[in-house]
PDB file of C-alpha atoms and ligand atoms in Angstrom:
ATOM      1  CA  UNK U   1      18.229 -19.489 -13.025  1.00  0.00           C
ATOM      2  CA  UNK U   2      16.652 -16.447 -11.994  1.00  0.00           C
ATOM      3  CA  UNK U   3      13.923 -15.448  -9.654  1.00  0.00           C
ATOM      4  CA  UNK U   4      12.002 -12.100  -9.585  1.00  0.00           C
ATOM      5  CA  UNK U   5      12.050 -10.318  -6.075  1.00  0.00           C
ATOM      6  CA  UNK U   6      12.476  -6.861  -6.292  1.00  0.00           C
ATOM      7  CA  UNK U   7      11.583  -5.005  -9.592  1.00  0.00           C
ATOM      8  CA  UNK U   8      15.093  -3.420  -9.723  1.00  0.00           C
ATOM      9  CA  UNK U   9      16.622  -6.964 -10.598  1.00  0.00           C
ATOM     10  CA  UNK U  10      15.247  -6.223 -14.264  1.00  0.00           C
ATOM     11  CA  UNK U  11      17.178  -3.570 -15.832  1.00  0.00           C
ATOM     12  CA  UNK U  12      15.362  -0.791 -17.839  1.00  0.00           C
ATOM     13  CA  UNK U  13      16.290  -2.732 -21.024  1.00  0.00           C
ATOM     14  CA  UNK U  14      14.506  -5.968 -19.587  1.00  0.00           C
ATOM     15  CA  UNK U  15      11.475  -3.833 -19.016  1.00  0.00           C
ATOM     16  CA  UNK U  16      11.473  -2.786 -22.235  1.00  0.00           C
ATOM     17  CA  UNK U  17      11.764  -6.292 -23.366  1.00  0.00           C
ATOM     18  CA  UNK U  18       9.042  -7.493 -21.269  1.00  0.00           C
ATOM     19  CA  UNK U  19       6.772  -4.711 -22.528  1.00  0.00           C
ATOM     20  CA  UNK U  20       7.619  -5.675 -26.111  1.00  0.00           C
ATOM     21  CA  UNK U  21       6.673  -9.180 -25.510  1.00  0.00           C
ATOM     22  CA  UNK U  22       3.399  -8.297 -23.761  1.00  0.00           C
ATOM     23  CA  UNK U  23       2.406  -6.161 -26.957  1.00  0.00           C
ATOM     24  CA  UNK U  24       3.297  -9.133 -28.933  1.00  0.00           C
ATOM     25  CA  UNK U  25       0.957 -11.394 -26.822  1.00  0.00           C
ATOM     26  CA  UNK U  26      -2.007  -8.738 -27.212  1.00  0.00           C
ATOM     27  CA  UNK U  27      -1.320  -8.644 -30.883  1.00  0.00           C
ATOM     28  CA  UNK U  28      -0.664 -12.520 -31.518  1.00  0.00           C
ATOM     29  CA  UNK U  29      -2.229 -14.643 -28.733  1.00  0.00           C
ATOM     30  CA  UNK U  30      -2.256 -17.453 -30.762  1.00  0.00           C
ATOM     31  CA  UNK U  31       1.464 -17.667 -31.173  1.00  0.00           C
ATOM     32  CA  UNK U  32       1.892 -18.199 -27.517  1.00  0.00           C
ATOM     33  CA  UNK U  33      -0.850 -20.595 -27.059  1.00  0.00           C
ATOM     34  CA  UNK U  34       1.397 -23.442 -26.789  1.00  0.00           C
ATOM     35  CA  UNK U  35       4.645 -21.891 -25.250  1.00  0.00           C
ATOM     36  CA  UNK U  36       4.621 -23.386 -21.919  1.00  0.00           C
ATOM     37  CA  UNK U  37       3.116 -27.047 -22.866  1.00  0.00           C
ATOM     38  CA  UNK U  38       4.197 -29.394 -20.276  1.00  0.00           C
ATOM     39  CA  UNK U  39       5.323 -26.622 -17.787  1.00  0.00           C
ATOM     40  CA  UNK U  40       3.681 -26.229 -14.320  1.00  0.00           C
ATOM     41  CA  UNK U  41       3.421 -22.968 -12.051  1.00  0.00           C
ATOM     42  CA  UNK U  42       2.906 -23.304  -8.400  1.00  0.00           C
ATOM     43  CA  UNK U  43       0.947 -20.361  -6.785  1.00  0.00           C
ATOM     44  CA  UNK U  44       1.782 -20.486  -3.222  1.00  0.00           C
ATOM     45  CA  UNK U  45      -0.464 -17.658  -1.625  1.00  0.00           C
ATOM     46  CA  UNK U  46      -0.041 -17.388   2.124  1.00  0.00           C
ATOM     47  CA  UNK U  47      -2.146 -14.396   1.874  1.00  0.00           C
ATOM     48  CA  UNK U  48      -5.364 -13.656   0.284  1.00  0.00           C
ATOM     49  CA  UNK U  49      -5.630 -12.431  -3.324  1.00  0.00           C
ATOM     50  CA  UNK U  50      -7.846 -12.231  -6.223  1.00  0.00           C
ATOM     51  CA  UNK U  51      -6.146 -10.432  -9.349  1.00  0.00           C
ATOM     52  CA  UNK U  52      -2.767 -11.406  -8.638  1.00  0.00           C
ATOM     53  CA  UNK U  53      -3.269 -15.343  -8.276  1.00  0.00           C
ATOM     54  CA  UNK U  54      -5.869 -15.466 -10.778  1.00  0.00           C
ATOM     55  CA  UNK U  55      -3.969 -13.488 -13.227  1.00  0.00           C
ATOM     56  CA  UNK U  56      -0.917 -15.728 -12.763  1.00  0.00           C
ATOM     57  CA  UNK U  57      -3.111 -18.803 -13.198  1.00  0.00           C
ATOM     58  CA  UNK U  58      -4.854 -17.405 -16.505  1.00  0.00           C
ATOM     59  CA  UNK U  59      -1.453 -16.417 -17.635  1.00  0.00           C
ATOM     60  CA  UNK U  60       0.080 -19.741 -17.588  1.00  0.00           C
ATOM     61  CA  UNK U  61      -2.863 -21.443 -18.903  1.00  0.00           C
ATOM     62  CA  UNK U  62      -2.922 -19.163 -21.709  1.00  0.00           C
ATOM     63  CA  UNK U  63       0.719 -19.985 -22.588  1.00  0.00           C
ATOM     64  CA  UNK U  64      -0.344 -23.701 -22.649  1.00  0.00           C
ATOM     65  CA  UNK U  65       0.880 -24.706 -19.219  1.00  0.00           C
ATOM     66  CA  UNK U  66      -0.729 -26.102 -16.012  1.00  0.00           C
ATOM     67  CA  UNK U  67      -1.265 -24.670 -12.685  1.00  0.00           C
ATOM     68  CA  UNK U  68      -1.330 -25.979  -9.163  1.00  0.00           C
ATOM     69  CA  UNK U  69      -1.217 -24.363  -5.498  1.00  0.00           C
ATOM     70  CA  UNK U  70      -2.938 -23.165  -2.764  1.00  0.00           C
ATOM     71  CA  UNK U  71      -4.756 -19.831  -1.819  1.00  0.00           C
ATOM     72  CA  UNK U  72      -4.515 -19.672   1.899  1.00  0.00           C
ATOM     73  CA  UNK U  73      -1.845 -20.503   4.472  1.00  0.00           C
ATOM     74  CA  UNK U  74      -4.604 -22.394   6.301  1.00  0.00           C
ATOM     75  CA  UNK U  75      -4.904 -25.158   3.517  1.00  0.00           C
ATOM     76  CA  UNK U  76      -1.095 -25.546   3.359  1.00  0.00           C
ATOM     77  CA  UNK U  77       1.253 -27.484   5.549  1.00  0.00           C
ATOM     78  CA  UNK U  78       2.239 -24.035   6.826  1.00  0.00           C
ATOM     79  CA  UNK U  79      -0.607 -24.724   9.331  1.00  0.00           C
ATOM     80  CA  UNK U  80       1.222 -27.603  10.676  1.00  0.00           C
ATOM     81  CA  UNK U  81       4.227 -25.467  11.312  1.00  0.00           C
ATOM     82  CA  UNK U  82       6.146 -26.376   7.956  1.00  0.00           C
ATOM     83  CA  UNK U  83       8.829 -23.598   7.085  1.00  0.00           C
ATOM     84  CA  UNK U  84       8.641 -21.445   3.717  1.00  0.00           C
ATOM     85  CA  UNK U  85      12.090 -23.052   2.946  1.00  0.00           C
ATOM     86  CA  UNK U  86      10.876 -26.703   3.414  1.00  0.00           C
ATOM     87  CA  UNK U  87       7.708 -26.114   1.291  1.00  0.00           C
ATOM     88  CA  UNK U  88       9.403 -24.515  -1.546  1.00  0.00           C
ATOM     89  CA  UNK U  89      11.838 -27.304  -1.426  1.00  0.00           C
ATOM     90  CA  UNK U  90       8.876 -29.846  -1.971  1.00  0.00           C
ATOM     91  CA  UNK U  91       7.278 -27.790  -4.522  1.00  0.00           C
ATOM     92  CA  UNK U  92      10.461 -27.540  -6.493  1.00  0.00           C
ATOM     93  CA  UNK U  93       9.879 -31.325  -7.265  1.00  0.00           C
ATOM     94  CA  UNK U  94       6.454 -30.701  -8.492  1.00  0.00           C
ATOM     95  CA  UNK U  95       6.436 -27.501 -10.290  1.00  0.00           C
ATOM     96  CA  UNK U  96       8.841 -25.236 -13.021  1.00  0.00           C
ATOM     97  CA  UNK U  97       8.228 -22.082 -11.508  1.00  0.00           C
ATOM     98  CA  UNK U  98       6.800 -20.686  -8.309  1.00  0.00           C
ATOM     99  CA  UNK U  99       4.896 -17.400  -7.486  1.00  0.00           C
ATOM    100  CA  UNK U 100       4.738 -16.751  -3.839  1.00  0.00           C
ATOM    101  CA  UNK U 101       2.619 -14.320  -1.683  1.00  0.00           C
ATOM    102  CA  UNK U 102       3.494 -14.009   1.721  1.00  0.00           C
ATOM    103  CA  UNK U 103       2.610 -11.799   4.725  1.00  0.00           C
ATOM    104  CA  UNK U 104       6.191 -11.706   5.998  1.00  0.00           C
ATOM    105  CA  UNK U 105       8.521  -9.188   4.373  1.00  0.00           C
ATOM    106  CA  UNK U 106      11.475 -11.293   2.746  1.00  0.00           C
ATOM    107  CA  UNK U 107       9.710 -14.415   2.821  1.00  0.00           C
ATOM    108  CA  UNK U 108       9.891 -14.933  -1.220  1.00  0.00           C
ATOM    109  CA  UNK U 109      13.481 -14.105  -1.120  1.00  0.00           C
ATOM    110  CA  UNK U 110      14.135 -16.665   1.387  1.00  0.00           C
ATOM    111  CA  UNK U 111      12.176 -19.262  -0.743  1.00  0.00           C
ATOM    112  CA  UNK U 112      14.324 -18.138  -3.690  1.00  0.00           C
ATOM    113  CA  UNK U 113      17.404 -19.063  -2.118  1.00  0.00           C
ATOM    114  CA  UNK U 114      16.193 -22.596  -1.334  1.00  0.00           C
ATOM    115  CA  UNK U 115      14.079 -23.358  -4.468  1.00  0.00           C
ATOM    116  CA  UNK U 116      15.545 -25.395  -7.458  1.00  0.00           C
ATOM    117  CA  UNK U 117      13.178 -23.393  -9.747  1.00  0.00           C
ATOM    118  CA  UNK U 118      12.762 -19.675 -10.215  1.00  0.00           C
ATOM    119  CA  UNK U 119      10.319 -17.755  -7.578  1.00  0.00           C
ATOM    120  CA  UNK U 120       8.309 -14.673  -8.328  1.00  0.00           C
ATOM    121  CA  UNK U 121       7.397 -12.607  -5.334  1.00  0.00           C
ATOM    122  CA  UNK U 122       3.772 -12.111  -5.683  1.00  0.00           C
ATOM    123  CA  UNK U 123       3.703  -9.394  -2.600  1.00  0.00           C
ATOM    124  CA  UNK U 124       5.747  -9.837   0.634  1.00  0.00           C
ATOM    125  CA  UNK U 125       3.727  -7.998   3.387  1.00  0.00           C
ATOM    126  CA  UNK U 126       4.080  -4.233   3.432  1.00  0.00           C
ATOM    127  CA  UNK U 127       7.467  -4.429   1.220  1.00  0.00           C
ATOM    128  CA  UNK U 128       7.171  -5.098  -2.373  1.00  0.00           C
ATOM    129  CA  UNK U 129       4.938  -6.352  -5.227  1.00  0.00           C
ATOM    130  CA  UNK U 130       7.138  -6.426  -8.447  1.00  0.00           C
ATOM    131  CA  UNK U 131       4.502  -8.095 -10.744  1.00  0.00           C
ATOM    132  CA  UNK U 132       1.963  -5.319  -9.721  1.00  0.00           C
ATOM    133  CA  UNK U 133       4.481  -2.910 -10.987  1.00  0.00           C
ATOM    134  CA  UNK U 134       4.966  -4.666 -14.216  1.00  0.00           C
ATOM    135  CA  UNK U 135       1.237  -4.168 -14.782  1.00  0.00           C
ATOM    136  CA  UNK U 136       1.241  -0.745 -13.760  1.00  0.00           C
ATOM    137  CA  UNK U 137       4.308  -0.164 -16.025  1.00  0.00           C
ATOM    138  CA  UNK U 138       2.381  -1.620 -19.365  1.00  0.00           C
ATOM    139  CA  UNK U 139      -0.622   0.665 -18.405  1.00  0.00           C
ATOM    140  CA  UNK U 140       1.526   3.412 -18.114  1.00  0.00           C
ATOM    141  CA  UNK U 141       3.218   2.653 -21.189  1.00  0.00           C
ATOM    142  CA  UNK U 142      -0.069   1.988 -23.264  1.00  0.00           C
ATOM    143  CA  UNK U 143      -1.598   5.059 -21.924  1.00  0.00           C
ATOM    144  CA  UNK U 144       1.131   7.528 -22.387  1.00  0.00           C
ATOM    145  CA  UNK U 145       3.602   5.848 -24.820  1.00  0.00           C
ATOM    146  CA  UNK U 146       6.490   6.851 -22.625  1.00  0.00           C
ATOM    147  CA  UNK U 147       8.044   6.159 -19.300  1.00  0.00           C
ATOM    148  CA  UNK U 148      10.050   9.623 -19.121  1.00  0.00           C
ATOM    149  CA  UNK U 149       8.531  13.214 -18.539  1.00  0.00           C
ATOM    150  CA  UNK U 150       5.813  12.261 -16.044  1.00  0.00           C
ATOM    151  CA  UNK U 151       4.472  13.872 -12.876  1.00  0.00           C
ATOM    152  CA  UNK U 152       3.103  10.890 -10.815  1.00  0.00           C
ATOM    153  CA  UNK U 153       0.902  11.211  -8.142  1.00  0.00           C
ATOM    154  CA  UNK U 154       0.508   8.554  -5.226  1.00  0.00           C
ATOM    155  CA  UNK U 155      -2.108   8.606  -3.127  1.00  0.00           C
ATOM    156  CA  UNK U 156      -3.513   6.895   0.019  1.00  0.00           C
ATOM    157  CA  UNK U 157      -1.545   4.270   2.202  1.00  0.00           C
ATOM    158  CA  UNK U 158       2.129   4.973   0.887  1.00  0.00           C
ATOM    159  CA  UNK U 159       3.418   3.443   4.178  1.00  0.00           C
ATOM    160  CA  UNK U 160       2.056  -0.145   3.752  1.00  0.00           C
ATOM    161  CA  UNK U 161       1.060  -0.142   0.134  1.00  0.00           C
ATOM    162  CA  UNK U 162       3.934  -2.356  -1.100  1.00  0.00           C
ATOM    163  CA  UNK U 163       2.602  -1.612  -5.002  1.00  0.00           C
ATOM    164  CA  UNK U 164       3.778   1.985  -4.417  1.00  0.00           C
ATOM    165  CA  UNK U 165       7.199   1.110  -3.183  1.00  0.00           C
ATOM    166  CA  UNK U 166       7.964  -0.902  -6.044  1.00  0.00           C
ATOM    167  CA  UNK U 167       6.529   1.465  -8.441  1.00  0.00           C
ATOM    168  CA  UNK U 168       8.576   4.078  -7.199  1.00  0.00           C
ATOM    169  CA  UNK U 169      11.663   2.149  -7.684  1.00  0.00           C
ATOM    170  CA  UNK U 170      10.951   1.090 -11.134  1.00  0.00           C
ATOM    171  CA  UNK U 171       9.848   4.615 -12.345  1.00  0.00           C
ATOM    172  CA  UNK U 172      12.968   6.472 -10.610  1.00  0.00           C
ATOM    173  CA  UNK U 173      15.003   4.978 -13.533  1.00  0.00           C
ATOM    174  CA  UNK U 174      13.456   7.294 -16.152  1.00  0.00           C
ATOM    175  CA  UNK U 175      14.320  10.918 -17.086  1.00  0.00           C
ATOM    176  CA  UNK U 176      12.476  13.706 -15.787  1.00  0.00           C
ATOM    177  CA  UNK U 177       9.792  11.895 -13.768  1.00  0.00           C
ATOM    178  CA  UNK U 178       8.538  13.514 -10.578  1.00  0.00           C
ATOM    179  CA  UNK U 179       6.580  12.194  -7.658  1.00  0.00           C
ATOM    180  CA  UNK U 180       3.774  14.007  -5.548  1.00  0.00           C
ATOM    181  CA  UNK U 181       3.478  11.901  -2.493  1.00  0.00           C
ATOM    182  CA  UNK U 182       0.053  12.189  -1.117  1.00  0.00           C
ATOM    183  CA  UNK U 183      -0.930  10.565   2.045  1.00  0.00           C
ATOM    184  CA  UNK U 184      -2.110  11.337   5.771  1.00  0.00           C
ATOM    185  CA  UNK U 185       0.772  12.128   8.045  1.00  0.00           C
ATOM    186  CA  UNK U 186       0.450   8.640   9.508  1.00  0.00           C
ATOM    187  CA  UNK U 187       0.610   6.733   6.179  1.00  0.00           C
ATOM    188  CA  UNK U 188       3.794   8.511   4.633  1.00  0.00           C
ATOM    189  CA  UNK U 189       6.091   6.765   2.314  1.00  0.00           C
ATOM    190  CA  UNK U 190       8.608   5.008   4.688  1.00  0.00           C
ATOM    191  CA  UNK U 191      11.964   6.929   5.014  1.00  0.00           C
ATOM    192  CA  UNK U 192      13.945   3.727   3.705  1.00  0.00           C
ATOM    193  CA  UNK U 193      12.160   4.490   0.051  1.00  0.00           C
ATOM    194  CA  UNK U 194      12.700   8.044   0.162  1.00  0.00           C
ATOM    195  CA  UNK U 195      16.365   7.739   1.648  1.00  0.00           C
ATOM    196  CA  UNK U 196      17.563   4.759  -0.688  1.00  0.00           C
ATOM    197  CA  UNK U 197      15.629   5.459  -3.788  1.00  0.00           C
ATOM    198  CA  UNK U 198      14.465   9.299  -3.980  1.00  0.00           C
ATOM    199  CA  UNK U 199      17.272  10.925  -2.238  1.00  0.00           C
ATOM    200  CA  UNK U 200      19.719   8.597  -3.385  1.00  0.00           C
ATOM    201  CA  UNK U 201      19.160   9.140  -6.977  1.00  0.00           C
ATOM    202  CA  UNK U 202      17.983  12.963  -6.698  1.00  0.00           C
ATOM    203  CA  UNK U 203      14.385  12.640  -7.747  1.00  0.00           C
ATOM    204  CA  UNK U 204      12.238  15.541  -7.682  1.00  0.00           C
ATOM    205  CA  UNK U 205       9.389  14.881  -4.986  1.00  0.00           C
ATOM    206  CA  UNK U 206       7.046  16.744  -2.823  1.00  0.00           C
ATOM    207  CA  UNK U 207       4.446  15.793  -0.047  1.00  0.00           C
ATOM    208  CA  UNK U 208       1.359  16.505   0.877  1.00  0.00           C
ATOM    209  CA  UNK U 209      -1.879  15.747   2.613  1.00  0.00           C
ATOM    210  CA  UNK U 210      -3.992  17.433   0.032  1.00  0.00           C
ATOM    211  CA  UNK U 211      -5.097  15.586  -3.256  1.00  0.00           C
ATOM    212  CA  UNK U 212      -7.015  18.572  -4.586  1.00  0.00           C
ATOM    213  CA  UNK U 213      -4.249  21.199  -4.323  1.00  0.00           C
ATOM    214  CA  UNK U 214      -2.147  19.069  -6.706  1.00  0.00           C
ATOM    215  CA  UNK U 215      -4.704  17.612  -9.029  1.00  0.00           C
ATOM    216  CA  UNK U 216      -3.988  19.876 -12.177  1.00  0.00           C
ATOM    217  CA  UNK U 217      -0.206  19.199 -12.393  1.00  0.00           C
ATOM    218  CA  UNK U 218      -0.670  15.196 -12.367  1.00  0.00           C
ATOM    219  CA  UNK U 219      -0.102  13.023 -15.548  1.00  0.00           C
ATOM    220  CA  UNK U 220      -0.614   9.717 -13.737  1.00  0.00           C
ATOM    221  CA  UNK U 221      -2.881   9.390 -10.211  1.00  0.00           C
ATOM    222  CA  UNK U 222      -2.254   6.107  -8.676  1.00  0.00           C
ATOM    223  CA  UNK U 223      -4.772   5.415  -6.014  1.00  0.00           C
ATOM    224  CA  UNK U 224      -4.271   2.993  -3.061  1.00  0.00           C
ATOM    225  CA  UNK U 225      -6.470   1.266  -0.545  1.00  0.00           C
ATOM    226  CA  UNK U 226      -5.537   1.866   3.058  1.00  0.00           C
ATOM    227  CA  UNK U 227      -4.152  -1.581   4.065  1.00  0.00           C
ATOM    228  CA  UNK U 228      -6.245  -2.681   7.005  1.00  0.00           C
ATOM    229  CA  UNK U 229      -4.423  -5.997   7.568  1.00  0.00           C
ATOM    230  CA  UNK U 230      -1.379  -4.298   8.326  1.00  0.00           C
ATOM    231  CA  UNK U 231      -2.746  -2.063  11.228  1.00  0.00           C
ATOM    232  CA  UNK U 232      -2.062  -2.920  14.704  1.00  0.00           C
ATOM    233  CA  UNK U 233      -5.140  -0.918  15.876  1.00  0.00           C
ATOM    234  CA  UNK U 234      -8.559  -1.237  13.951  1.00  0.00           C
ATOM    235  CA  UNK U 235      -9.584   2.243  15.283  1.00  0.00           C
ATOM    236  CA  UNK U 236      -6.580   3.745  13.828  1.00  0.00           C
ATOM    237  CA  UNK U 237      -7.663   2.022  10.553  1.00  0.00           C
ATOM    238  CA  UNK U 238     -11.209   3.183  10.602  1.00  0.00           C
ATOM    239  CA  UNK U 239      -9.918   6.763  11.358  1.00  0.00           C
ATOM    240  CA  UNK U 240      -8.073   6.787   8.231  1.00  0.00           C
ATOM    241  CA  UNK U 241      -9.660   4.534   5.661  1.00  0.00           C
ATOM    242  CA  UNK U 242     -11.840   7.183   3.779  1.00  0.00           C
ATOM    243  CA  UNK U 243      -8.976   9.811   3.849  1.00  0.00           C
ATOM    244  CA  UNK U 244      -9.211  10.306   0.129  1.00  0.00           C
ATOM    245  CA  UNK U 245     -12.178   9.618  -1.930  1.00  0.00           C
ATOM    246  CA  UNK U 246     -11.825  10.350  -5.465  1.00  0.00           C
ATOM    247  CA  UNK U 247     -15.041  11.789  -7.130  1.00  0.00           C
ATOM    248  CA  UNK U 248     -15.972  13.647 -10.392  1.00  0.00           C
ATOM    249  CA  UNK U 249     -15.990  16.640  -8.431  1.00  0.00           C
ATOM    250  CA  UNK U 250     -12.530  16.275  -7.550  1.00  0.00           C
ATOM    251  CA  UNK U 251     -11.285  15.433 -11.126  1.00  0.00           C
ATOM    252  CA  UNK U 252     -12.602  18.860 -12.205  1.00  0.00           C
ATOM    253  CA  UNK U 253      -9.117  20.578 -12.000  1.00  0.00           C
ATOM    254  CA  UNK U 254      -7.445  17.213 -13.508  1.00  0.00           C
ATOM    255  CA  UNK U 255      -5.791  17.415 -17.044  1.00  0.00           C
ATOM    256  CA  UNK U 256      -8.035  15.770 -19.640  1.00  0.00           C
ATOM    257  CA  UNK U 257      -4.773  13.428 -20.230  1.00  0.00           C
ATOM    258  CA  UNK U 258      -4.706  12.368 -16.844  1.00  0.00           C
ATOM    259  CA  UNK U 259      -4.456   8.396 -16.166  1.00  0.00           C
ATOM    260  CA  UNK U 260      -6.215   7.098 -13.004  1.00  0.00           C
ATOM    261  CA  UNK U 261      -4.481   3.833 -12.139  1.00  0.00           C
ATOM    262  CA  UNK U 262      -5.390   1.563  -8.789  1.00  0.00           C
ATOM    263  CA  UNK U 263      -3.673  -1.734  -8.094  1.00  0.00           C
ATOM    264  CA  UNK U 264      -7.237  -2.822  -6.878  1.00  0.00           C
ATOM    265  CA  UNK U 265      -9.075  -4.071  -4.833  1.00  0.00           C
ATOM    266  CA  UNK U 266     -10.727  -0.850  -4.158  1.00  0.00           C
ATOM    267  CA  UNK U 267     -12.717   0.225  -1.139  1.00  0.00           C
ATOM    268  CA  UNK U 268     -13.891   3.572  -1.067  1.00  0.00           C
ATOM    269  CA  UNK U 269     -11.059   5.381  -2.609  1.00  0.00           C
ATOM    270  CA  UNK U 270     -12.451   5.913  -5.888  1.00  0.00           C
ATOM    271  CA  UNK U 271     -16.227   6.530  -6.694  1.00  0.00           C
ATOM    272  CA  UNK U 272     -17.871   3.994  -9.066  1.00  0.00           C
ATOM    273  CA  UNK U 273     -19.134   7.297 -10.822  1.00  0.00           C
ATOM    274  CA  UNK U 274     -15.509   7.565 -12.248  1.00  0.00           C
ATOM    275  CA  UNK U 275     -15.363   3.869 -13.880  1.00  0.00           C
ATOM    276  CA  UNK U 276     -16.844   5.307 -17.315  1.00  0.00           C
ATOM    277  CA  UNK U 277     -14.609   8.247 -17.112  1.00  0.00           C
ATOM    278  CA  UNK U 278     -12.156   7.581 -20.189  1.00  0.00           C
ATOM    279  CA  UNK U 279      -9.209   8.503 -17.614  1.00  0.00           C
ATOM    280  CA  UNK U 280     -10.020   5.408 -15.381  1.00  0.00           C
ATOM    281  CA  UNK U 281      -7.204   2.741 -16.216  1.00  0.00           C
ATOM    282  CA  UNK U 282      -7.864   0.323 -13.445  1.00  0.00           C
ATOM    283  CA  UNK U 283      -9.660  -2.310 -14.802  1.00  0.00           C
ATOM    284  CA  UNK U 284      -7.019  -2.338 -18.168  1.00  0.00           C
ATOM    285  CA  UNK U 285      -4.500  -2.361 -15.734  1.00  0.00           C
ATOM    286  CA  UNK U 286      -5.781  -5.842 -14.299  1.00  0.00           C
ATOM    287  CA  UNK U 287      -5.702  -7.263 -17.899  1.00  0.00           C
ATOM    288  CA  UNK U 288      -2.421  -5.709 -18.472  1.00  0.00           C
ATOM    289  CA  UNK U 289      -1.147  -7.598 -15.461  1.00  0.00           C
ATOM    290  CA  UNK U 290      -2.165 -10.865 -17.107  1.00  0.00           C
ATOM    291  CA  UNK U 291      -0.104 -10.121 -20.098  1.00  0.00           C
ATOM    292  CA  UNK U 292       3.091  -8.937 -18.247  1.00  0.00           C
ATOM    293  CA  UNK U 293       2.822 -12.129 -16.253  1.00  0.00           C
ATOM    294  CA  UNK U 294       2.743 -14.141 -19.223  1.00  0.00           C
ATOM    295  CA  UNK U 295       5.823 -12.061 -20.676  1.00  0.00           C
ATOM    296  CA  UNK U 296       7.973 -12.727 -17.336  1.00  0.00           C
ATOM    297  CA  UNK U 297       6.972 -16.485 -17.080  1.00  0.00           C
ATOM    298  CA  UNK U 298       8.610 -16.873 -20.655  1.00  0.00           C
ATOM    299  CA  UNK U 299      11.513 -14.879 -19.573  1.00  0.00           C
ATOM    300  CA  UNK U 300      12.069 -16.541 -16.431  1.00  0.00           C
ATOM    301  CA  UNK U 301      11.526 -20.112 -18.232  1.00  0.00           C
ATOM    302  CA  UNK U 302      13.838 -19.316 -20.995  1.00  0.00           C
ATOM    303  CA  UNK U 303      10.988 -20.181 -23.394  1.00  0.00           C
ATOM    304  CA  UNK U 304      11.830 -18.425 -26.618  1.00  0.00           C
ATOM    305  CA  UNK U 305       8.649 -18.008 -29.058  1.00  0.00           C
TER     306      UNK U 305
HETATM  307  C1  NCD O 401      -2.435  -4.968  -3.876  1.00  0.00           C
HETATM  308  C2  NCD O 401      -1.558  -5.942  -3.100  1.00  0.00           C
HETATM  309  O1  NCD O 401      -1.899  -7.204  -2.781  1.00  0.00           O
HETATM  310  O2  NCD O 401      -0.587  -5.439  -2.698  1.00  0.00           O
HETATM  311  N1  NCD O 401      -3.563  -5.975  -4.830  1.00  0.00           N
HETATM  312  C3  NCD O 401      -2.936  -6.454  -5.897  1.00  0.00           C
HETATM  313  O3  NCD O 401      -2.005  -7.301  -5.954  1.00  0.00           O
HETATM  314  N2  NCD O 401      -3.603  -6.156  -7.171  1.00  0.00           N
HETATM  315  C4  NCD O 401      -3.149  -3.868  -3.360  1.00  0.00           C
HETATM  316  C5  NCD O 401      -4.028  -4.010  -2.480  1.00  0.00           C
HETATM  317  O4  NCD O 401      -4.094  -5.113  -1.955  1.00  0.00           O
HETATM  318  O5  NCD O 401      -4.541  -3.134  -1.859  1.00  0.00           O
END
């Protein structure tokens, strides 16, 4: 039995397989409509979510399966003091697979060690978010047709942005990928990601506080929200929240082939004036997340179609 806690648990070959399955689902949805008939997905969300939870649920429904779960810690027995380990032991009796989001780093890993069914990490604190990365990867694949030879700008809250950490891990396996890390001083990429991934593998990267100066070199621009819920101090959040606002003006020097991604929710980081620009991919990215979650559920449940 296999869980998915960290994106690097999937080999590059397995990522390619998931992308191929997602492409097949997009082309032939009816082929998959009963694939998970009789199976149940439990969504255990101890932290708010729109896209991730609903796309997991939509994914399971489109596979013919069913869904149960909760969407906030307050409506689960966590509010009575139940441990994550006990919760997943119990939920293992009711569901065939679990998707869990938790504010504490490492909680889904602990859950996967206790559960009798596969556990998918749907975001753990400021740490990792592997299924968002699957959505990001399918988007990059469909927009660019490749994972190699890309200069990827990551902009915003690189410190607390778990989607950034997982995406760097995933993309650092492909040849000739370069990262441009764009953030305020206070929200720089954690040194463990730099050391354990970028430096260890000798991946080229640059750091800057200035988005406009690097715009012309980017193939992908991954914008992120400043993660308010991870700040200890509201004033600090208010000071940093609008550090980067992508506007049509700032895109003037960008490549015509640039792809703009954002895991969403967006606050102010991308002006709505960009939504109709052909380079804006963030709503397609949200849809791609559903297809990749379908592919992942099939894989972890061992369902052959
Ligand atoms: C992201 C998250 O929850 O980490 N959202 C998502 O899953 N699509 C990004 C964010 O909340 O800013």
